Coordinates of C-alpha atoms and ligand atoms in Angstrom, one line a residue:
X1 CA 48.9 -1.8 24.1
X2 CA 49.5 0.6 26.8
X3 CA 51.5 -0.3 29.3
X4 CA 49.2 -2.4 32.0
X5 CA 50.6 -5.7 31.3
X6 CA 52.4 -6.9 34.6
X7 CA 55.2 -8.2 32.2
X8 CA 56.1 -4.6 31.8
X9 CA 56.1 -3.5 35.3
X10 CA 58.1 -6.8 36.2
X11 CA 61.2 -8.1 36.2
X12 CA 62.1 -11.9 34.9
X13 CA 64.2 -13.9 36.6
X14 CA 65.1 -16.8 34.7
X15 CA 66.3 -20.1 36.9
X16 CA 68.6 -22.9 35.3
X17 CA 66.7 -25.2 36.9
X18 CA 69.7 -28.1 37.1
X19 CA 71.2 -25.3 39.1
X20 CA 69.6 -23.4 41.0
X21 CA 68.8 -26.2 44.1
X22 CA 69.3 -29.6 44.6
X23 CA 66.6 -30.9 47.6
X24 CA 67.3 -34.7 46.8
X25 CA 71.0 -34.4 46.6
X26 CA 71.7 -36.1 42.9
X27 CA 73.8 -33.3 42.1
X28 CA 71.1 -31.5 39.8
X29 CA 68.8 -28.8 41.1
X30 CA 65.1 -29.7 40.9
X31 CA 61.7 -28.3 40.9
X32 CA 61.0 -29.0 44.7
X33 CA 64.3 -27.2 45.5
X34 CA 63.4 -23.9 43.5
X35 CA 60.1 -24.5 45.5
X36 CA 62.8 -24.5 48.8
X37 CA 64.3 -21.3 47.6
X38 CA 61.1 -19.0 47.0
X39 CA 61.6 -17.2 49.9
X40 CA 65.0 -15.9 48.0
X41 CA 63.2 -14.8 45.0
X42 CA 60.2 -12.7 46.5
X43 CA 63.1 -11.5 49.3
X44 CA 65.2 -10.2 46.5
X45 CA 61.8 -8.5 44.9
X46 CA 61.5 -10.2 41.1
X47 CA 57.8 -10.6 39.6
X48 CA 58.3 -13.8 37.3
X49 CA 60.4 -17.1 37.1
X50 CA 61.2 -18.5 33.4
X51 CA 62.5 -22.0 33.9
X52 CA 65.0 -23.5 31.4
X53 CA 63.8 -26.7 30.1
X54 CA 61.9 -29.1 32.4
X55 CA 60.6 -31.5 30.5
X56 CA 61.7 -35.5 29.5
X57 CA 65.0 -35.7 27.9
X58 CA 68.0 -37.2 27.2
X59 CA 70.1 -34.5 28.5
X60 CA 72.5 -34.3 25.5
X61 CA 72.0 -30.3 25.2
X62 CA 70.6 -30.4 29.1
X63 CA 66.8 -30.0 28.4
X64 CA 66.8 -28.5 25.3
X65 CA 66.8 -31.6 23.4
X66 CA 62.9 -32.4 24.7
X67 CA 61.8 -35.6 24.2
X68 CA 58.1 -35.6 26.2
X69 CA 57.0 -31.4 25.8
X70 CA 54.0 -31.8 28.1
X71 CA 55.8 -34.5 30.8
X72 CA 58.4 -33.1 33.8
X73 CA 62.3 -35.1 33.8
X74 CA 62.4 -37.3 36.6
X75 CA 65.9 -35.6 37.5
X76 CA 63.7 -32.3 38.4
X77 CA 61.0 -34.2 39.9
X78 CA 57.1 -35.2 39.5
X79 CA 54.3 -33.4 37.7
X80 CA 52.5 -32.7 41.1
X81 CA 56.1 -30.9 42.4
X82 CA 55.5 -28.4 39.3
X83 CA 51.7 -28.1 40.4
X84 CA 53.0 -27.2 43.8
X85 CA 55.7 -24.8 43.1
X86 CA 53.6 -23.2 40.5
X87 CA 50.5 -22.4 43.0
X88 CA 53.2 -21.3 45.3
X89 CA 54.4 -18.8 43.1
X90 CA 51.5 -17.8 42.3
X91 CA 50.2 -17.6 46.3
X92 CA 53.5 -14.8 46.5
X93 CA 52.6 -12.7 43.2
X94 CA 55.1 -14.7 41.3
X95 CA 54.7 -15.9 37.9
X96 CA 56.0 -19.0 36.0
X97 CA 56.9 -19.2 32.6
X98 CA 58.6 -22.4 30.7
X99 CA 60.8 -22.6 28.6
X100 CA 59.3 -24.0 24.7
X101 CA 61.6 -25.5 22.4
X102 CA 59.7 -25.6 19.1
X103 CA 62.3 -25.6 16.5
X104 CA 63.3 -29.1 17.4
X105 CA 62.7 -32.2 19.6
X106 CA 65.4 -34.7 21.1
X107 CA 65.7 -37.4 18.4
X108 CA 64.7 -39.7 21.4
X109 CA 60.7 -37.6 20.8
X110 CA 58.6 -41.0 19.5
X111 CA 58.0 -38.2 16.6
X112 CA 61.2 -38.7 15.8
X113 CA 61.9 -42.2 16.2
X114 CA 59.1 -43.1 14.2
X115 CA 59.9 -40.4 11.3
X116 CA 63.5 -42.1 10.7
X117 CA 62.1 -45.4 11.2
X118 CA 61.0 -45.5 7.2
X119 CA 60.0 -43.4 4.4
X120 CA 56.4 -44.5 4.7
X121 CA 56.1 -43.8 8.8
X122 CA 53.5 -41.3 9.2
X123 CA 55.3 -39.1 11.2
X124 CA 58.0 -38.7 8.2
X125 CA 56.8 -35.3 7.4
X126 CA 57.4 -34.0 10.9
X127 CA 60.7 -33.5 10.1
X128 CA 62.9 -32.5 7.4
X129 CA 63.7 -34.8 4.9
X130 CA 65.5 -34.5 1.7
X131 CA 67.0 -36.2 -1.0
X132 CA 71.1 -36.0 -1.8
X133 CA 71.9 -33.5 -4.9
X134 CA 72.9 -35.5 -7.3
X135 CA 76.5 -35.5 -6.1
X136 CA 75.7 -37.1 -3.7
X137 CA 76.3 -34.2 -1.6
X138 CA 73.9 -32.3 1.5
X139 CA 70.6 -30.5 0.1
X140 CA 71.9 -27.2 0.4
X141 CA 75.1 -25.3 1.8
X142 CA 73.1 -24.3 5.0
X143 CA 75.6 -24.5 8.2
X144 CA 74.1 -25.3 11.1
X145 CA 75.0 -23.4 14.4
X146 CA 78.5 -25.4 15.3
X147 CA 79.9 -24.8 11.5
X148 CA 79.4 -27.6 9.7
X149 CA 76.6 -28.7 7.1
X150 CA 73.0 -28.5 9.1
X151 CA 72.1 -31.5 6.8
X152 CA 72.9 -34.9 8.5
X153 CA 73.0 -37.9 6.6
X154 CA 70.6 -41.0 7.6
X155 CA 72.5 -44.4 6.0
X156 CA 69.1 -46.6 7.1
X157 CA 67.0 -44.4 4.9
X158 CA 69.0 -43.0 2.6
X159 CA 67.9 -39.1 3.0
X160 CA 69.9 -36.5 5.1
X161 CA 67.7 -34.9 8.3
X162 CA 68.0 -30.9 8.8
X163 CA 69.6 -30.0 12.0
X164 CA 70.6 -26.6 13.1
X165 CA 71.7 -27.8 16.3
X166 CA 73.4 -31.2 17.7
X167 CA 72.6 -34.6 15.6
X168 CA 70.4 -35.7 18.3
X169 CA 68.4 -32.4 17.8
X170 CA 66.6 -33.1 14.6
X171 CA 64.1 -29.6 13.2
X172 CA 60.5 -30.3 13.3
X173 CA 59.0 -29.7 10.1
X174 CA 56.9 -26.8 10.9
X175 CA 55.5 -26.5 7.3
X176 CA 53.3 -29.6 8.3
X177 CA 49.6 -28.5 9.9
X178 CA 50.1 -31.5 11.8
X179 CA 52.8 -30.4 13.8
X180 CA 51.6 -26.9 14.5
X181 CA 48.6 -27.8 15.9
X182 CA 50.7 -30.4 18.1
X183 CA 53.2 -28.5 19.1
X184 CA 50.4 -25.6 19.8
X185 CA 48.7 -28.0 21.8
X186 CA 51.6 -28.5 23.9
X187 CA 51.3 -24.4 24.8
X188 CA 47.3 -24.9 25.5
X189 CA 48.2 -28.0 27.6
X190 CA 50.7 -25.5 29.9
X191 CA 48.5 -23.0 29.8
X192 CA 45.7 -24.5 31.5
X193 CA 47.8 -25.9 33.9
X194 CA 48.2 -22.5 34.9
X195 CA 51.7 -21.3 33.4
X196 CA 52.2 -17.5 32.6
X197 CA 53.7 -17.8 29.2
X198 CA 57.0 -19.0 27.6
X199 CA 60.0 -18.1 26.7
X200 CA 60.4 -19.5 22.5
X201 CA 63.6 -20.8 21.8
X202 CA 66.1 -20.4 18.7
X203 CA 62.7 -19.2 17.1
X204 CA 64.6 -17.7 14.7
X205 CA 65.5 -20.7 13.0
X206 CA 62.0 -22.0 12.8
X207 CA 61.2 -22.5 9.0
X208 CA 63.6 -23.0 6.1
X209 CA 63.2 -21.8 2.5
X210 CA 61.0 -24.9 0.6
X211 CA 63.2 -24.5 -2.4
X212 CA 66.9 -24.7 -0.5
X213 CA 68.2 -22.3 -2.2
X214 CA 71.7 -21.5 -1.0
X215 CA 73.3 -19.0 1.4
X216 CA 75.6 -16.4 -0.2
X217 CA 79.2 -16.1 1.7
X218 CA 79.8 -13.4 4.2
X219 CA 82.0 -10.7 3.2
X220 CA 82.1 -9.6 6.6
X221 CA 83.1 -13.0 8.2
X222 CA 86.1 -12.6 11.0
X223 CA 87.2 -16.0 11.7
X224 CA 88.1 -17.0 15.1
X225 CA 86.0 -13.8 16.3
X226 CA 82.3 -14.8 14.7
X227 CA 80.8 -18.4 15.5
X228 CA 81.9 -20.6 12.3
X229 CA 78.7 -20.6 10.7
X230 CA 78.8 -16.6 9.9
X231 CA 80.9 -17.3 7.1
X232 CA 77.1 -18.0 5.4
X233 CA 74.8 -15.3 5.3
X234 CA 72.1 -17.2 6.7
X235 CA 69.5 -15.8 4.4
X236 CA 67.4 -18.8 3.2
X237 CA 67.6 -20.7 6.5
X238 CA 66.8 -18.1 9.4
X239 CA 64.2 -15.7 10.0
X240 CA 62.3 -16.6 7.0
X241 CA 58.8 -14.7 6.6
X242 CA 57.0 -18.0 7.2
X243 CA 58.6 -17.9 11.0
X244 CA 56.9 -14.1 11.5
X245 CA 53.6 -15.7 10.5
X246 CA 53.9 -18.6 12.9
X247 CA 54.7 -16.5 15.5
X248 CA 51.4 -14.9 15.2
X249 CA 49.9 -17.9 15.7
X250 CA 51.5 -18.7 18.1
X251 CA 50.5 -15.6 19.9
X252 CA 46.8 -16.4 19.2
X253 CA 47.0 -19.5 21.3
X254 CA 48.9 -18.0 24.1
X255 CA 45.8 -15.1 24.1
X256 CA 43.0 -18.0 24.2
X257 CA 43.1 -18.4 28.1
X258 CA 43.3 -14.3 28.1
X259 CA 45.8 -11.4 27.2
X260 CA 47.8 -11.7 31.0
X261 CA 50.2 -14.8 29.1
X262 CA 53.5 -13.6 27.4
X263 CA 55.6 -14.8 25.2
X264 CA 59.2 -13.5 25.3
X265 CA 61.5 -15.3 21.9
X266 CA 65.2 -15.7 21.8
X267 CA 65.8 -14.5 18.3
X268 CA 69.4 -13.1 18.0
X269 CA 68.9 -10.6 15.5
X270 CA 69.9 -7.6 14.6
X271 CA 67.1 -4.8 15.9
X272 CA 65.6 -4.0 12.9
X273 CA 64.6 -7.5 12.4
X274 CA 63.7 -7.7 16.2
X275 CA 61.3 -5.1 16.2
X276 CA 59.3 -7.0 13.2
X277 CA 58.0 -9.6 15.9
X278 CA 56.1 -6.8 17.4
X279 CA 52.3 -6.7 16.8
X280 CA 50.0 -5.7 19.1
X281 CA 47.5 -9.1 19.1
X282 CA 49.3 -11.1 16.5
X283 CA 53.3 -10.5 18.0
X284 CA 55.6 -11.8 20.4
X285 CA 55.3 -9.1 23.4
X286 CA 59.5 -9.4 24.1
X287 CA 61.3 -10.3 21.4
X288 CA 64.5 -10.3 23.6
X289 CA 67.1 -7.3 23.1
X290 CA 70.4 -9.2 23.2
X291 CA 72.8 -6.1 22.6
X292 CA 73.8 -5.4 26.2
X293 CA 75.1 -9.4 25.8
X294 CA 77.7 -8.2 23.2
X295 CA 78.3 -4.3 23.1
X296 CA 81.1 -2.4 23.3
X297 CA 80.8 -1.3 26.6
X298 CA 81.1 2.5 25.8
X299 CA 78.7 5.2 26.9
X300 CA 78.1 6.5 23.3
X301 CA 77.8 3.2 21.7
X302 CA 75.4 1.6 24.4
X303 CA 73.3 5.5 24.7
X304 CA 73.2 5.3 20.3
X305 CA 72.1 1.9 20.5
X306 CA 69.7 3.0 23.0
X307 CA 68.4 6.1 20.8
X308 CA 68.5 3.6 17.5
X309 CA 66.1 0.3 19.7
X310 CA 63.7 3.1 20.9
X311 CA 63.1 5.2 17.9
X312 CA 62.6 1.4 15.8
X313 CA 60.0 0.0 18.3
X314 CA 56.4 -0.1 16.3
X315 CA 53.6 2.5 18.2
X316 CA 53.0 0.3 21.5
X317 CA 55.7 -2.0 21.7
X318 CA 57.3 -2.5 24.6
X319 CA 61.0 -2.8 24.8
X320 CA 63.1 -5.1 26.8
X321 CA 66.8 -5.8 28.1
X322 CA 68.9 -8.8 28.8
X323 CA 72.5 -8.5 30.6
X324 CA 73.3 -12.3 31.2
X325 CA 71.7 -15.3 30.3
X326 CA 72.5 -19.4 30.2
X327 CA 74.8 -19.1 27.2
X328 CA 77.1 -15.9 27.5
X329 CA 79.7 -15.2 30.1
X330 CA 79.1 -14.3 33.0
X331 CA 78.3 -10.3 33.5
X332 CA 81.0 -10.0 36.0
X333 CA 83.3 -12.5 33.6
X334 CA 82.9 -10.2 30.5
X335 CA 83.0 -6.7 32.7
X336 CA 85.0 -7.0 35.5
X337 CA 83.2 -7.4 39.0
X338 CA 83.3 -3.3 39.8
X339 CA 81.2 -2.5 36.4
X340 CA 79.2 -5.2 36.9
X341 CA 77.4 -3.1 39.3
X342 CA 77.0 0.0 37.1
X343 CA 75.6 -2.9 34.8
X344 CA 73.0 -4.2 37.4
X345 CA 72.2 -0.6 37.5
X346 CA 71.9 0.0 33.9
X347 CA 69.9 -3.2 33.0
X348 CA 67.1 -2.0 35.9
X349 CA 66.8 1.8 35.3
X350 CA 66.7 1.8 31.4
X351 CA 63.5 1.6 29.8
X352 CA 61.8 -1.8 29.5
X353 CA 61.4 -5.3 30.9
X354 CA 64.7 -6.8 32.2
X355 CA 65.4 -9.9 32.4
X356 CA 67.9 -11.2 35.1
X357 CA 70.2 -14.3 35.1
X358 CA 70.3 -16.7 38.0
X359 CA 73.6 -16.1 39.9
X360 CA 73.6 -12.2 38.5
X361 CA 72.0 -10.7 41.5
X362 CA 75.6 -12.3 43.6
X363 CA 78.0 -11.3 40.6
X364 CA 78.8 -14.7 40.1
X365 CA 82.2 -15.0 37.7
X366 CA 82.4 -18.0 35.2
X367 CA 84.0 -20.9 36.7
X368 CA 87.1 -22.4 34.5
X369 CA 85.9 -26.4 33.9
X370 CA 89.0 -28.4 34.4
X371 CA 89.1 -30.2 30.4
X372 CA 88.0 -33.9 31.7
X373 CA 84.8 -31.9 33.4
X374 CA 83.5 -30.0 30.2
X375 CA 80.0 -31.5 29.9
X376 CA 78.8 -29.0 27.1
X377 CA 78.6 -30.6 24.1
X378 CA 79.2 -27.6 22.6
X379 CA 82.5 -27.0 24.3
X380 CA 83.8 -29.7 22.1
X381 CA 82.0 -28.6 18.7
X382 CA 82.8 -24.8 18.8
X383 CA 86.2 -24.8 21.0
X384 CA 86.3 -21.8 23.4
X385 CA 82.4 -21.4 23.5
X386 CA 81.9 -23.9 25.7
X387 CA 78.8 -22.9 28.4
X388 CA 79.4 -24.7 31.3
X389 CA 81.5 -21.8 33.2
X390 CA 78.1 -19.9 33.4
X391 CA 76.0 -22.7 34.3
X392 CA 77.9 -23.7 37.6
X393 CA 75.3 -24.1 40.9
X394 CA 73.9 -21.4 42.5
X395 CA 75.8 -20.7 45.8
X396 CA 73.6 -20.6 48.8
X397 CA 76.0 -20.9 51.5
X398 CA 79.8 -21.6 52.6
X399 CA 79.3 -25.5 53.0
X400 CA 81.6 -27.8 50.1
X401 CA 78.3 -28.4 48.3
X402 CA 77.6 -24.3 48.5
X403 CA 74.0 -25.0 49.9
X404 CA 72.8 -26.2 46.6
X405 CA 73.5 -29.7 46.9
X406 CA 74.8 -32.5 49.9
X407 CA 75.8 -34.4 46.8
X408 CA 78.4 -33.6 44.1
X409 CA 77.1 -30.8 42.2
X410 CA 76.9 -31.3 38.6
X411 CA 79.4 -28.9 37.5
X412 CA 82.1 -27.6 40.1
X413 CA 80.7 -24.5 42.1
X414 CA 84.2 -22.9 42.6
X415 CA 85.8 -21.6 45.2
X416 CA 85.3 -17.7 43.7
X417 CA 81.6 -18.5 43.2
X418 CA 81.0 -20.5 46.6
X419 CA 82.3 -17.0 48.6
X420 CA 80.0 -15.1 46.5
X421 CA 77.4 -17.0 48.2
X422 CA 73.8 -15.9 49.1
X423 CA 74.1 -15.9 53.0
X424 CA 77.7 -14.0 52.7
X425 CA 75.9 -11.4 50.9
X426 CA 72.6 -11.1 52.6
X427 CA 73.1 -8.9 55.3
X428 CA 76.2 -7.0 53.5
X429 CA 75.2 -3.5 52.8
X430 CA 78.1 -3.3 50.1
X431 CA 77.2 -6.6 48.7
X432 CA 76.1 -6.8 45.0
X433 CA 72.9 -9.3 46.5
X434 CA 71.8 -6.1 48.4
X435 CA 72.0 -3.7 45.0
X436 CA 70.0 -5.7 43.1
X437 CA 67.8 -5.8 46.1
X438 CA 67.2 -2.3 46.5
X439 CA 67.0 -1.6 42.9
X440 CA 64.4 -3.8 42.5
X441 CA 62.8 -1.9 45.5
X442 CA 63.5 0.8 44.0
X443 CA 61.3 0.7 40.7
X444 CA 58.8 -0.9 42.5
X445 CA 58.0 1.7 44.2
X446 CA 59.1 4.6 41.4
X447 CA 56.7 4.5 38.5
X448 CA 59.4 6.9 36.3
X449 CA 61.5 4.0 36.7
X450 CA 59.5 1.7 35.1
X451 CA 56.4 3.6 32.5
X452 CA 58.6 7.0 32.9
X453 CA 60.0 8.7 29.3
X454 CA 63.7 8.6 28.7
X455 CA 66.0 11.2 27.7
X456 CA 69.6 11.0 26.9
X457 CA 71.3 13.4 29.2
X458 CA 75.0 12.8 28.3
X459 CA 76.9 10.3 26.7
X460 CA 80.7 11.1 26.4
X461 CA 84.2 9.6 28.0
X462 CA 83.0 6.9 30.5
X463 CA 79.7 8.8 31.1
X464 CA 75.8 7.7 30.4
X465 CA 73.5 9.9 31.6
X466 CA 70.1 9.9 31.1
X467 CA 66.7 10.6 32.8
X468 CA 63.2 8.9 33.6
X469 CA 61.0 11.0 33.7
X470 CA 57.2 10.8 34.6
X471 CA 54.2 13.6 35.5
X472 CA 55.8 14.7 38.8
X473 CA 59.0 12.6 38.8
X474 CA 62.7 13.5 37.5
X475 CA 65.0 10.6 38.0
X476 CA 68.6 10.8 36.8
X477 CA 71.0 7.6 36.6
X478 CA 74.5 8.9 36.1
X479 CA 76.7 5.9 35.0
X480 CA 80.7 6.0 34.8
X481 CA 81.4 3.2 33.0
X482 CA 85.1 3.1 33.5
X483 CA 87.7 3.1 36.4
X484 CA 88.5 6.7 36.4
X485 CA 86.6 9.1 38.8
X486 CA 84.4 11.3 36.3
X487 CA 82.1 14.5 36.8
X488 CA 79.1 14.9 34.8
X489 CA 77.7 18.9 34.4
X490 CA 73.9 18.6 35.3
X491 CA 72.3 20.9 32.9
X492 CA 69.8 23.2 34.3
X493 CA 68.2 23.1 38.0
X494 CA 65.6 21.0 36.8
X495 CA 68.4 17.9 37.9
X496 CA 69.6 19.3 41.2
X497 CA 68.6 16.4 44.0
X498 CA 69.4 14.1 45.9
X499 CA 71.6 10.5 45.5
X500 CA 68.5 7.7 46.2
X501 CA 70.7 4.7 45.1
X502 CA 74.7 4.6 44.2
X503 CA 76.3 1.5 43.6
X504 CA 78.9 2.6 46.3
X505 CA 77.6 2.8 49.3
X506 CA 77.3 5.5 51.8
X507 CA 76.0 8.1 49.4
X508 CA 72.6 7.6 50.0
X509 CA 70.6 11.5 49.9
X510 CA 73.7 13.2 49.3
X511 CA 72.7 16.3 47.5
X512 CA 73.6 17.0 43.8
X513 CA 73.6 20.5 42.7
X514 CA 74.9 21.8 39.5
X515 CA 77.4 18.9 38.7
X516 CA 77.4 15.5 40.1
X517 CA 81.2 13.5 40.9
X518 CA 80.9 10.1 40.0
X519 CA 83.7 7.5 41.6
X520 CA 85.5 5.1 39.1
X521 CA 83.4 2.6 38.5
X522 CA 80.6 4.5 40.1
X523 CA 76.6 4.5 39.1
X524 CA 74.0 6.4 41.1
X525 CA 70.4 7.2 40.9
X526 CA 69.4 10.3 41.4
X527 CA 66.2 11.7 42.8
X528 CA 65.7 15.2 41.6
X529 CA 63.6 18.1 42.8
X530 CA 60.3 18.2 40.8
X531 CA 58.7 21.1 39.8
X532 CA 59.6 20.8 35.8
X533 CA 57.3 20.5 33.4
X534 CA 56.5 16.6 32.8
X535 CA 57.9 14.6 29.6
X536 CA 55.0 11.7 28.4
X537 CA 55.6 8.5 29.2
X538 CA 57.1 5.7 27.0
X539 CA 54.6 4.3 25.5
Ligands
GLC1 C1 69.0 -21.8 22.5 C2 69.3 -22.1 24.0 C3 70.6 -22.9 24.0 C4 70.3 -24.2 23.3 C5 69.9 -23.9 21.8 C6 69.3 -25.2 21.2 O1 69.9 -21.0 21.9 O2 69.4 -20.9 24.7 O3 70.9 -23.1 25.3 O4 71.5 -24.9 23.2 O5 68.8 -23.0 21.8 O6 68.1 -25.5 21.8
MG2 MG1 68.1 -33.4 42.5

């Protein structure tokens, strides 16, 4: 594969599009108001937008309940305001990717209405369907995601439905031609339109065993710590072999227009099973990394983890990162706002595609949702995992509506949030706007940073260490990943330099000779003095 592909020099920003901007002032952000706020996106230096759900819906899981895959939802605007921001992304370098939901539709899809209508609708193979046992009882013991049985019981028909997700998010029945070549056909109908790729959801759960065989129990379930349904080991219902083939076909369709489309797939599983949706024609190109999401953050559990991913990838996969996305805490929430820095630093210096959270690039914190404002369904099925607090509008300015709406925003923007704003941090040399900023400049214009080998350099205490390293190049990132100040030896001449990038400012070309004194708290990036013999690149 090499490693031409812009997807791997480039950094994904994904927008939540309800919000990012509101330009008609409904409260929700909308396509012609990520069209109004461009200018932030190429400012701040990222190569790609992936949009959360778009399309027609009911809104019970907010767009990814999709109801009309190849329409736009009137609350984000017209067809023609898609066209338009599209071609101007694409006029500043940018591209667009959607978000695909193919494991399920909205139970509004006409699909789906005409599936439960009767036994004899055409479209009742579309979906799962099955029979009671003989108890009376669900198919299977399969839990879906929230903990309870992911078999849902239709009185008008008499047969329960498989759900992994809410009732009004029925699975398709991807064992059925039919609906593979539809739901392909929604891809080729983007993709000709112009869209870069997509970004699968929950494609883990694709496919189910055919025989329903049920899940053993979980010796290693930790209630109150694991989401209920880990009590199951989810063997016969997730990640079945059938899902790898699919996704090979569904890489076939993305490479029909040509091989500059990507797919990226939430997955969610552990990295041995991850790097199986490699393959160089007939894989997904980033099967997203979740670990930073969860880890331990500990410099010889993230650098081992590190180590483990690389040494697993297959011979020209590329690997990727992901520090925050629409359904974890907030980086800043889960880290405290000083190591959320360090982490900024981390996520754009190690090597691979990152992918960065709306709202990151400000160090927005989660915003508590008073209890008659919760709007996640899931906040009431899974108490405490509720994912409102990191959905909460992008803060553009210091107005009550934070620049993102003259209406009532959707969720509450918070009075933390609202100060973390875009035009407070702009101009703020300290700010955590103008780190991402110049680390974004920074491997845009530092190849080691991006294609360059890695090498572990130290990872002990609070210290990560490690080097990029390309024909020519030496770059050191020194990361103390707790509050204490630390001091990391530098091993050998070969690292003596000079500070390019610390997360605390005022460092800048500071020389580093034979040991390097990191502030609590402290990251830095470190130019060194060529001159050493050049490692190979990653891939
Ligand atoms: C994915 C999405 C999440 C959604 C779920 C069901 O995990 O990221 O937001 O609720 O799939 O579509
Ligand atoms: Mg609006």
């Amino acid at each position: 594969m090499g490693n031409t592909g812009w997807w791997q020099h480039g950094v994904i920003y994904q927008i939540y599009p309800r919000s990012f901007m509101d330009s008609d002032g409904d409260g929700v952000g909308d396509l012609p108001g990520i069209l109004e706020r461009l200018d932030h996106l190429t400012w701040l230096g990222v190569d790609a937008i992936w949009l959360s759900p778009i399309h027609p819906s009911p809104m019970d899981d907010f767009g990814y309940d999709v109801s009309d895959y190849t329409g736009v939802d009137p609350v984000f605007g017209t067809m023609d305001d898609l066209d338009r921001l599209v071609a101007a992304a694409h006029a500043r370098g940018v591209r667009v990717l959607l978000d695909w939901v193919p494991n399920h539709t909205s139970d509004q899809h006409p699909w789906f209405r005409a599936s439960r209508s009767s036994r004899d609708d055409p479209r009742r193979d579309w979906y799962v369907w099955r029979d009671p046992r003989p108890d009376g009882g669900p198919p299977s013991n399969w839990l879906r995601y929230v903990g309870d049985s992911a078999w849902r019981w239709d009185q008008a028909t008499g047969q329960f439905y498989y759900r992994v997700f809410l009732d009004s998010q029925p699975d398709l029945n991807w064992r059925n031609p039919a609906v593979q070549e539809a739901m392909f056909d929604t891809l080729r109908f983007w993709l000709a339109r112009g869209i870069d790729g997509f970004r699968i959801d929950a494609l883990v759960v694709l496919v189910e065993d055919d025989q329903l065989r049920d899940n053993p129990p979980n010796p290693g379930y930790r209630p109150g710590r694991d989401l209920p349904y880990m009590r199951e080991l989810s063997v016969w219902n997730v990640n079945r072999p059938e899902t790898r083939e699919l996704a090979a076909r569904m890489r076939k369709v993305v490479d029909e227009l040509g091989d500059d489309r990507v797919l990226l797939a939430e997955l969610g599983l552990p990295l041995e099973q991850i790097v199986a949706y490699y393959g160089d024609s007939d894989g997904i190109q980033v099967p997203f990394n979740f670990e930073l999401l969860t880890t331990a953050w500990d410099a010889s559990v993230i650098a081992g983890y590190v180590d483990r991913y690389l040494a697993a990838l297959p011979a020209g996969a590329w690997p990727n990162w992901v520090l925050g996305n629409h359904d974890t805490p907030r980086v800043a929430t889960r880290l405290g706002p000083a190591q959320a820095r360090v982490a900024a630093m981390l996520l754009l210096t190690l090597p691979g595609t990152p992918t960065l959270y709306q709202g990151e690039e400000l160090g927005l914190e989660d915003v508590p949702i008073p209890p008659g404002q919760v709007l996640d369904p899931i906040a009431r099925l899974v108490p405490g995992r509720g994912r409102d607090p990191e959905r909460t509008p992008m803060p553009w300015d210091g107005d009550p509506g934070a620049g993102f709406s003259t209406g009532r925003p959707w969720l509450p923007v918070g009075d933390g949030n609202r100060a973390r704003n875009v035009a407070a941090q702009r101009d703020d040399p300290a700010s955590m706007l103008t780190l991402h900023r110049r680390l974004l400049g920074l491997r845009r214009q530092t190849p080691a940073l991006v294609t360059g080998a890695y090498h572990r350099v130290e990872a002990a205490g609070d210290v990560l260490a490690y080097v990029r390293a390309a024909p020519g190049a030496r770059w050191l990132v020194a990361l103390n990943l707790g509050p204490s100040p630390a001091r990391l030896a530098v091993p050998g001449p070969s690292l003596a330099g000079r500070v390019a990038l610390s997360t605390h400012p005022g460092r800048d070309g500071q020389p580093v000779g034979g040991s390097l004194e990191l502030a609590g708290d402290e990251g830095v990036v470190v130019e060194c003095e060529s001159g050493s013999p050049a490692p190979t690149s990653i891939s």
